[in-house]
Amino acid sequence: MNAPSNTLEPRPAVRAIPRVVHGAVKDHELALLERSGISPEAVLDFSVNGNPLGVSPGVLAAVRSLTEPEVRRYPDDEATDLREGLARRFGLEPSNVLAGNGSSELLWLACLTYVQPGDRVIIAGPTFGEYERAALIMGAEIVRIDATPADSFRLRVAELKDMVISSNPRLVFLCNPNNPTGTYLDAHSIETLAAAAPRTLWVVDEAYAPFVSGVDALRACIRLMHAGNILLVRSLTKDHAFAGIRLGYALGADAIVDALVRVKPPWSVSRVAIAAGLAALEDDAHVSRGRAVASEAIGYLQTELRALGLHVFETRTNFMLVDALPYRSAAALRVVLLKHGIVVRDCASFGLPSTVRIAARPLEDCRRLVAAFAVETSRQNS
Ligand SMILES: Cc1ncc(COP(=O)(O)O)c(C=O)c1O
């Protein structure tokens, strides 16, 4: 349908904003599967990369215990208890902590607060699509440095350093560990980069840091935050698997947090999210167990899928990339697996049309995934 001639035009910057594709199985796909005898409950979703154990009983109980008067009142706009709890945990002050409606809100806030039209924003890709969108909303000029499969998706740190020195960006987005590649940059490299561009805001998205095995990735970068140009952004919706509730937090120098607070929409963190967050802080064991399950699952999947001849990339977190070329494309492989009641993430929207991302799930689910691949591999070979 043609737009009526009197349609109001949005700001020019808005026309440049792409529609970001996120993963997760679509309702119409579930309906299709149901018609072929696979019930929605039986579908195994490997495209969602949160804690493989799901939501902890403590978080569910906290959400359920909210009373009618609590639900009726506005939440504490400053999420004081939660910020104090997070500050205590990391040896910081509450003024270093900001809670948000998922980490997405905080990533957006960083751009809304710091980026002006024409400013350069560097994105180390391929990565989460919301960085580009948040920067484009503000009319930024996006500069990319993309890692390649030939390099096992490793970030070219020295090149990025030269790039920030020569192009003087207003902001750099680093996703660590990176979605979808699973690569991880150590704290020393981030420190060196941030020191090379002290007038640039380095937004380090640590949404998947709780799942990095072998180092305490949640603590690794805390001291860097005092440099005054690093904002660490984290997602409780990943480590505690409550994406439906929406809760994230940012850690940064007082001045950065203060600036973000001025821009943040009011009451964006609901009373439900605050209750869930406080309960989550009491239940670290749930995250440790999730990390152990994820690590076991990733190890198992790497071994079994490689044994079937698939190219599986190395990863430091709870998801991994698999080359879909034997199936022509990621989209084709996704459809093949969907018929087995299995959902994987087609990475075309990350600029990787022949790669799928598979997240960790409990071992018995992983066995079903491997069995599906085994059936399809023997079909291809016959
Ligand atoms: C790297 C990364 N950061 C942030 C988010 C947003 O998470 P949330 O807004 O649920 O905290 C996602 C979601 O997929 C992500 O992959």
mmCIF file of C-alpha atoms in Angstrom, residues 21-24 46-48 330 334 343-350 355-358:
data_model
loop_
_atom_site.group_PDB
_atom_site.id
_atom_site.type_symbol
_atom_site.label_atom_id
_atom_site.label_comp_id
_atom_site.label_asym_id
_atom_site.label_seq_id
_atom_site.Cartn_x
_atom_site.Cartn_y
_atom_site.Cartn_z
ATOM 1 C CA VAL A 21 16.753 -9.503 13.518
ATOM 2 C CA HIS A 22 16.904 -11.389 16.797
ATOM 3 C CA GLY A 23 16.892 -15.161 17.203
ATOM 4 C CA ALA A 24 14.281 -17.382 18.851
ATOM 5 C CA PHE A 46 19.383 -23.922 20.771
ATOM 6 C CA SER A 47 19.096 -20.373 19.403
ATOM 7 C CA VAL A 48 18.604 -18.763 22.827
ATOM 8 C CA ALA A 330 22.589 -21.328 7.513
ATOM 9 C CA ARG A 334 18.015 -24.238 10.146
ATOM 10 C CA VAL A 343 16.054 -24.600 16.475
ATOM 11 C CA VAL A 344 19.467 -23.054 15.802
ATOM 12 C CA ARG A 345 20.338 -19.420 15.077
ATOM 13 C CA ASP A 346 20.847 -18.564 11.413
ATOM 14 C CA CYS A 347 23.675 -16.003 11.577
ATOM 15 C CA ALA A 348 22.831 -14.266 8.267
ATOM 16 C CA SER A 349 21.748 -11.167 10.196
ATOM 17 C CA PHE A 350 25.274 -11.017 11.694
ATOM 18 C CA THR A 355 27.112 -20.117 9.804
ATOM 19 C CA VAL A 356 24.735 -21.157 12.565
ATOM 20 C CA ARG A 357 25.062 -20.410 16.259
ATOM 21 C CA ILE A 358 24.284 -23.193 18.685
#
